[in-house]
Short mmCIF file of C-alpha atoms and ligand atoms in Angstrom, two decimals:
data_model
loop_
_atom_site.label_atom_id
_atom_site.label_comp_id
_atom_site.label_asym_id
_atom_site.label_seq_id
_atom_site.Cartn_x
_atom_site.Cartn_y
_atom_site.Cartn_z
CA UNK A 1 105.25 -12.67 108.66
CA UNK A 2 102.30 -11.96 106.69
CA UNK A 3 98.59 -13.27 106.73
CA UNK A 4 97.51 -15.96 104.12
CA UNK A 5 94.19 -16.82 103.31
CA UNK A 6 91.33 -16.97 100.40
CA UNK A 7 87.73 -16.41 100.42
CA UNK A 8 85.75 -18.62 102.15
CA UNK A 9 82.04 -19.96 101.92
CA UNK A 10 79.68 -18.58 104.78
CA UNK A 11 77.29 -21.09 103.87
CA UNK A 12 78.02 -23.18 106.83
CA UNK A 13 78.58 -20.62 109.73
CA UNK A 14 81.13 -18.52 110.98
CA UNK A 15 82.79 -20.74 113.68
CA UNK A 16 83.12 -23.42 110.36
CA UNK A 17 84.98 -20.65 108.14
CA UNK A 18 87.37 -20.13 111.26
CA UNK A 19 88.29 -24.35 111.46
CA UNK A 20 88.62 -24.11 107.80
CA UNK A 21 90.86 -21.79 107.30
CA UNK A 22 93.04 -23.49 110.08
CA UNK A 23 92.89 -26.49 108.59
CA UNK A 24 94.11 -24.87 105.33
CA UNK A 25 97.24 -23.36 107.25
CA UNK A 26 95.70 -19.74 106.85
CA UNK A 27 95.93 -17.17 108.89
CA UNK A 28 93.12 -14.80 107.58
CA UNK A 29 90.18 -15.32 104.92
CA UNK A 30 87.51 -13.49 103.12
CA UNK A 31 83.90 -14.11 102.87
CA UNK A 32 80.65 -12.81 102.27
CA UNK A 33 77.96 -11.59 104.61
CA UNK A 34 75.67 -12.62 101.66
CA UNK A 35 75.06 -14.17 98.66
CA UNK A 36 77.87 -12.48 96.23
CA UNK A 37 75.00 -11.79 94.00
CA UNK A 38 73.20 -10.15 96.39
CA UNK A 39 70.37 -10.45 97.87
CA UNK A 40 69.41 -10.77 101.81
CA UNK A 41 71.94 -11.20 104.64
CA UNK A 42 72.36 -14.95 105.49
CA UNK A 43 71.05 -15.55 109.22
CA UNK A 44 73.74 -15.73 111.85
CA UNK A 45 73.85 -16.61 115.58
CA UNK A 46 76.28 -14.63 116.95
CA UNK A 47 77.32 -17.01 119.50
CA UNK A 48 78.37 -18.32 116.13
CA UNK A 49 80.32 -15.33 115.62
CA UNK A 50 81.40 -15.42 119.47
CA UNK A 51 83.10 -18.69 118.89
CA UNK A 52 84.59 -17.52 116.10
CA UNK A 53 85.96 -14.32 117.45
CA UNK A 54 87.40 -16.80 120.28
CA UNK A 55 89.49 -19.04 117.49
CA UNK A 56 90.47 -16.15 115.83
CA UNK A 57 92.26 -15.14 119.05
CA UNK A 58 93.49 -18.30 119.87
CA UNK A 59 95.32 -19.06 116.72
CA UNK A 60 96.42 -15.72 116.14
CA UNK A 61 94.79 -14.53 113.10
CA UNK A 62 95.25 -11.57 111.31
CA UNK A 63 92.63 -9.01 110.50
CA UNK A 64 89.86 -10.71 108.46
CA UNK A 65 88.73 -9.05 105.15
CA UNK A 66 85.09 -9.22 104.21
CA UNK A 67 84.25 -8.68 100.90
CA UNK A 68 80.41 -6.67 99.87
CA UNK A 69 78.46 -8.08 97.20
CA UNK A 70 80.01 -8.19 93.35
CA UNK A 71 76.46 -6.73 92.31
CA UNK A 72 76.51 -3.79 94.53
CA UNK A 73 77.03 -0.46 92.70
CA UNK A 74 77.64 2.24 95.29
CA UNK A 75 77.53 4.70 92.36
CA UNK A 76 74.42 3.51 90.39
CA UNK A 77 72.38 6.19 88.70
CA UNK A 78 69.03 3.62 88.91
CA UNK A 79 67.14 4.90 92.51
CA UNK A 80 66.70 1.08 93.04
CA UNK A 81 70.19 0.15 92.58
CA UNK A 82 71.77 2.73 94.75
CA UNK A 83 68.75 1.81 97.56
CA UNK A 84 69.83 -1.92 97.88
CA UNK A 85 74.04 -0.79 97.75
CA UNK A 86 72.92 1.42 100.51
CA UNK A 87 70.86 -0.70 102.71
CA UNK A 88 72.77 -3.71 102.21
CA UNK A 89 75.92 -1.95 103.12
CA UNK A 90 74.25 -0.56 106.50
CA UNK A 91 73.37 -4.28 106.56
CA UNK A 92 76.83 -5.99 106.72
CA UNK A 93 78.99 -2.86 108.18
CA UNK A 94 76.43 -3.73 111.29
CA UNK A 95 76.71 -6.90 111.13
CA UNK A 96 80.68 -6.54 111.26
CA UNK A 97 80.87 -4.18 114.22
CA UNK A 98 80.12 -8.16 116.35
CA UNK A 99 83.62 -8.77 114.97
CA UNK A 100 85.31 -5.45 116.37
CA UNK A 101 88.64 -4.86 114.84
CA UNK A 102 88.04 -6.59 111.13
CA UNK A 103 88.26 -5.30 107.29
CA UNK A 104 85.51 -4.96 104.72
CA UNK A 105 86.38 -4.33 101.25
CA UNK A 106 84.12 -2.69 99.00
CA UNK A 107 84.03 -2.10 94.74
CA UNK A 108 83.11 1.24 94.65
CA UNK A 109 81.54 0.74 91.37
CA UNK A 110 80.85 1.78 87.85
CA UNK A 111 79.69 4.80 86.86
CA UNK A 112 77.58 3.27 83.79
CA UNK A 113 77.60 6.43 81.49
CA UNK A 114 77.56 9.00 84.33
CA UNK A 115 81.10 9.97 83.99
CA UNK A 116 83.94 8.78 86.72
CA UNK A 117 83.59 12.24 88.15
CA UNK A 118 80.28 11.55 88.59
CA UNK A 119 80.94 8.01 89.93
CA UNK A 120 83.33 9.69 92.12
CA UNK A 121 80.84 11.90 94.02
CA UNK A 122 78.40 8.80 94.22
CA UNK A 123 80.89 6.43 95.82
CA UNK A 124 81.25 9.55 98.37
CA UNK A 125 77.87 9.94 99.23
CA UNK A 126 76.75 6.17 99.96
CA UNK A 127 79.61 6.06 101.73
CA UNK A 128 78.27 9.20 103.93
CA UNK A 129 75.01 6.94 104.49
CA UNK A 130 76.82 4.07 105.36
CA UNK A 131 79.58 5.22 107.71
CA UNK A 132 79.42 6.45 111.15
CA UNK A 133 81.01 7.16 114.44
CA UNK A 134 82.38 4.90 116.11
CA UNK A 135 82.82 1.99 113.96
CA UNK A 136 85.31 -0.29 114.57
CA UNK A 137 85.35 -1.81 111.20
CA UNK A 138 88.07 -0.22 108.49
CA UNK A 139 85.99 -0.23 105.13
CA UNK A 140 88.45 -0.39 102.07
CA UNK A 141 88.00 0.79 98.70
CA UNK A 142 89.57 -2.11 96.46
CA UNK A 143 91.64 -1.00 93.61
CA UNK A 144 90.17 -2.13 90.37
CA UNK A 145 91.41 -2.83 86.61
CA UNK A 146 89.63 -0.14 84.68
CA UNK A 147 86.95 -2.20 82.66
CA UNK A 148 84.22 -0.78 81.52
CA UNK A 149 83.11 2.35 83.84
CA UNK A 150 84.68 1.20 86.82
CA UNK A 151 85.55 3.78 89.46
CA UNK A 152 88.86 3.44 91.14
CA UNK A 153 90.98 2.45 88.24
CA UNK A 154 94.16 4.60 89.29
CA UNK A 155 95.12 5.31 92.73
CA UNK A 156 93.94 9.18 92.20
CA UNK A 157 90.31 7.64 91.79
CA UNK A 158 90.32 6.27 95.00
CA UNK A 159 91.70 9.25 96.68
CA UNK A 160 89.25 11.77 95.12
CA UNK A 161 86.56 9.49 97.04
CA UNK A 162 88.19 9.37 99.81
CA UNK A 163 88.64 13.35 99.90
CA UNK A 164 85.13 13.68 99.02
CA UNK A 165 84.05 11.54 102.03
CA UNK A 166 82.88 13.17 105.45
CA UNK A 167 84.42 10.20 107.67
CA UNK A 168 87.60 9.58 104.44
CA UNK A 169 90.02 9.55 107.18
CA UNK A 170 88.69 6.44 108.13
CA UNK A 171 88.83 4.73 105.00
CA UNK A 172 91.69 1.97 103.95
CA UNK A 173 92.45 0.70 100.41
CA UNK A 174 92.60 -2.94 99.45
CA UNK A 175 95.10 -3.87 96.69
CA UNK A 176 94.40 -6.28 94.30
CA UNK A 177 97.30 -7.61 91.79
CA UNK A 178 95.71 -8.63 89.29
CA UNK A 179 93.45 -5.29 89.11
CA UNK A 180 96.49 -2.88 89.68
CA UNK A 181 98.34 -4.51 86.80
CA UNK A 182 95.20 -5.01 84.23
CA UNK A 183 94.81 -1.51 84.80
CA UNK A 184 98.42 -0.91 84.01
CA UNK A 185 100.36 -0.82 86.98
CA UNK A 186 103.52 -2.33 86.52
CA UNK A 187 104.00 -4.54 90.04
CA UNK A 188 106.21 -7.13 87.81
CA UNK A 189 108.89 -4.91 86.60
CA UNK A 190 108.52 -2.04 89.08
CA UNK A 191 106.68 -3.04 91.95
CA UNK A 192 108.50 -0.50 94.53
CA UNK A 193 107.54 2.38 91.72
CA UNK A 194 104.11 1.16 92.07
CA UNK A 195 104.34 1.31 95.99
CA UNK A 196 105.64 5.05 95.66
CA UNK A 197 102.96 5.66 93.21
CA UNK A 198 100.61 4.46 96.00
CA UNK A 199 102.33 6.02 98.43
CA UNK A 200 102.00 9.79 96.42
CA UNK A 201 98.18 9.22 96.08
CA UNK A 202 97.01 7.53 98.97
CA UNK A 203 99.72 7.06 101.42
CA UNK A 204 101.07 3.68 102.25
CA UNK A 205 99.74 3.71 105.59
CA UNK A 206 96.31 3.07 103.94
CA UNK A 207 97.25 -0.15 102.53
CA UNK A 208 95.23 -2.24 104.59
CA UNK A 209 94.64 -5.63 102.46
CA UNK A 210 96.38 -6.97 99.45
CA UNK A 211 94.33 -8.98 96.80
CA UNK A 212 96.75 -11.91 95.52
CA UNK A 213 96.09 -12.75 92.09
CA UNK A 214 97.93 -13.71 88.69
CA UNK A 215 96.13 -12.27 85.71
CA UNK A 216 95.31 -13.69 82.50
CA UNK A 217 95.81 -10.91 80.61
CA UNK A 218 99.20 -8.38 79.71
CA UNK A 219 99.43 -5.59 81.87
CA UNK A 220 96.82 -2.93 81.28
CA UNK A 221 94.27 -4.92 79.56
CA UNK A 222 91.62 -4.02 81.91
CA UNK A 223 90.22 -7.19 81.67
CA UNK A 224 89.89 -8.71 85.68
CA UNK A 225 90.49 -12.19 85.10
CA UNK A 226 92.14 -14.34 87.78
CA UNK A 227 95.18 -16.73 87.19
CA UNK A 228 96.06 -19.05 89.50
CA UNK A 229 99.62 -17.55 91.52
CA UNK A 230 102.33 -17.87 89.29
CA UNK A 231 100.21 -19.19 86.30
CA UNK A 232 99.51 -16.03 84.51
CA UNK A 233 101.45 -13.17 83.08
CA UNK A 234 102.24 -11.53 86.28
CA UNK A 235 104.12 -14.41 87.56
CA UNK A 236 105.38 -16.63 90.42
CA UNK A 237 108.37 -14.40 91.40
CA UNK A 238 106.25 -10.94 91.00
CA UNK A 239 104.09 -12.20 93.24
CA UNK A 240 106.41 -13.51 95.92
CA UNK A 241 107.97 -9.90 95.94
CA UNK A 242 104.68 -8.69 96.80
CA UNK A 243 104.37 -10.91 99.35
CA UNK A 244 107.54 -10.38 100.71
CA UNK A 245 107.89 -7.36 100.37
CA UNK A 246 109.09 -5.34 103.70
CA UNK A 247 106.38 -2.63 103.30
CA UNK A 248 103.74 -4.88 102.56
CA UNK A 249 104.63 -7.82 105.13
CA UNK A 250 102.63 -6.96 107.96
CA UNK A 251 99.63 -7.40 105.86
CA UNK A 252 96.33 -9.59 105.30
CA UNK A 253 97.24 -11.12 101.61
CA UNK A 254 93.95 -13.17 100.26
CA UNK A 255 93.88 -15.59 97.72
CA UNK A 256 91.01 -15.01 95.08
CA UNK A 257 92.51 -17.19 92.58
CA UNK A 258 90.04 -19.59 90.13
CA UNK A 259 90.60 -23.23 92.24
CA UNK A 260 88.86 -24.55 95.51
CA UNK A 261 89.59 -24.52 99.31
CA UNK A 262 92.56 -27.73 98.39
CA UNK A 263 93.96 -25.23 96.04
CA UNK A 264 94.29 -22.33 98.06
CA UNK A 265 95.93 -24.63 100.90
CA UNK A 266 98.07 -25.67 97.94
CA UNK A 267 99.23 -22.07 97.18
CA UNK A 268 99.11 -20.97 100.72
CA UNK A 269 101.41 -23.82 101.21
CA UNK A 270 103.32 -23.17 98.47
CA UNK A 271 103.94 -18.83 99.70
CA UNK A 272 104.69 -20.21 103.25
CA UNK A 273 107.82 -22.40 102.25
CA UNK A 274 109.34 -19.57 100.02
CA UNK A 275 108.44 -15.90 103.04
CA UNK A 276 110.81 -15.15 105.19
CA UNK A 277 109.55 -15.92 108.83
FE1 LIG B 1 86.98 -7.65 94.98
FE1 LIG B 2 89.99 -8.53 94.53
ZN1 LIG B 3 88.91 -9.16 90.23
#
């Protein structure tokens, strides 16, 4: 049975993201360790993270998946840019090792002009500031839809930063639906060609995290807008495959369609009654 869940607000404390996703029916979430925009860290207690390490146990969660900043380039050119990506990273992949055992998934960024070769190598070498030995958080590389100079538009992407990192071994990728088919990946009509496709790059043993979204847009638009499951042109039974799917079951899937907590619950809901237990 796979984990359900959708990005949460942090706003009001760990422990409080924990009893909401419950009360959702989820079974994993997402969430910031600060202001998507950026910014600084929000404050935490961590017996605030204690208690929520204990419900997580309780209830059986799956692996949670944390999510860096939107605004974070990992690649930027700009000495500024690349400073805050790199010291807000060190930031939250600290801040994670209090929750041993969890996910954070990282965009690793746009290569504004420098060339995704370029981008490539910068990905690689924040990422050899920011990891270290021993960390007991899995940092993913999320697969993206190709707009603009986005890094990590095709699976090979992400592996050439992964070879190019010291500690790439320890690396997982995060796949996101909508993303994979803007950028032209064909999960609708093909979605066990895709998995082989991902399986030739990047092995399917790295598949850490799935991303469920419907897109807005035809496959490989490259546009990264969000539908809401089954409302865009991916569609309802595309997706449930993914879900479903016996590779892929074992997984954290998280919902970061455009509707609220009720809506998620309402989708959650909605993949429960349709998965195989
Ligand atoms: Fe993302
Ligand atoms: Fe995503
Ligand atoms: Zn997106």
């Amino acid at each position: 049975m796979s984990y359900l869940g959708s990005h949460l607000s942090s706003a009001r404390g760990y422990l409080a993201m924990g009893r909401t996703a419950l009360a959702m029916g989820a079974d994993t979430f997402a969430f910031f360790l600060r202001n998507p925009r950026g910014g600084a860290a929000r404050a935490v207690a961590p017996e605030d993270i204690l208690a929520l390490r204990a419900l997580l146990e309780e209830h059986r969660f799956g692996p949670l998946v944390a999510h860096a900043p939107y605004t974070l380039n990992p690649c930027g050119k700009d000495p500024r840019v690349l400073a805050f990506a790199r010291s807000a990273l060190a930031e939250d992949l600290a801040r994670m090792e209090l929750m041993p055992g969890q996910l954070y998934n990282l965009h690793p960024g746009s290569h504004v002009g420098q060339g995704p070769d370029a981008g490539v190598r910068g990905v690689a070498a924040t990422l050899d500031v920011v990891l270290h030995e021993p960390m007991r958080t899995t940092v993913l590389l999320e697969t993206m839809s190709g707009k603009g100079s986005e890094v990590g538009g095709t699976f090979e992407e992400l592996r050439a930063v992964i070879d190019r990192t010291a500690l790439g071994d320890r690396l997982g990728v995060c796949l996101d639906t909508c993303h994979v088919w803007d950028a032209g990946y064909d999960i609708a009509g093909d979605l066990d060609g895709v998995l082989e496709a991902f399986d030739r790059a990047l092995g399917l043993s790295r598949l850490r995290a799935v991303h469920l979204n419907d897109s807005q847009y035809p496959r490989g638009s490259h546009k990264d807008r969000h539908a809401l499951l089954g409302r865009g042109c991916i569609g309802p039974d595309a997706l449930l495959a993914v879900a479903c799917h016996p590779r892929l079951r074992h997984l954290p899937f998280i919902l970061e369609t455009p509707t609220d907590d009720a809506g998620h619950a309402a989708e959650i809901q909605w993949l429960r009654e349709r998965m195989p237990v």
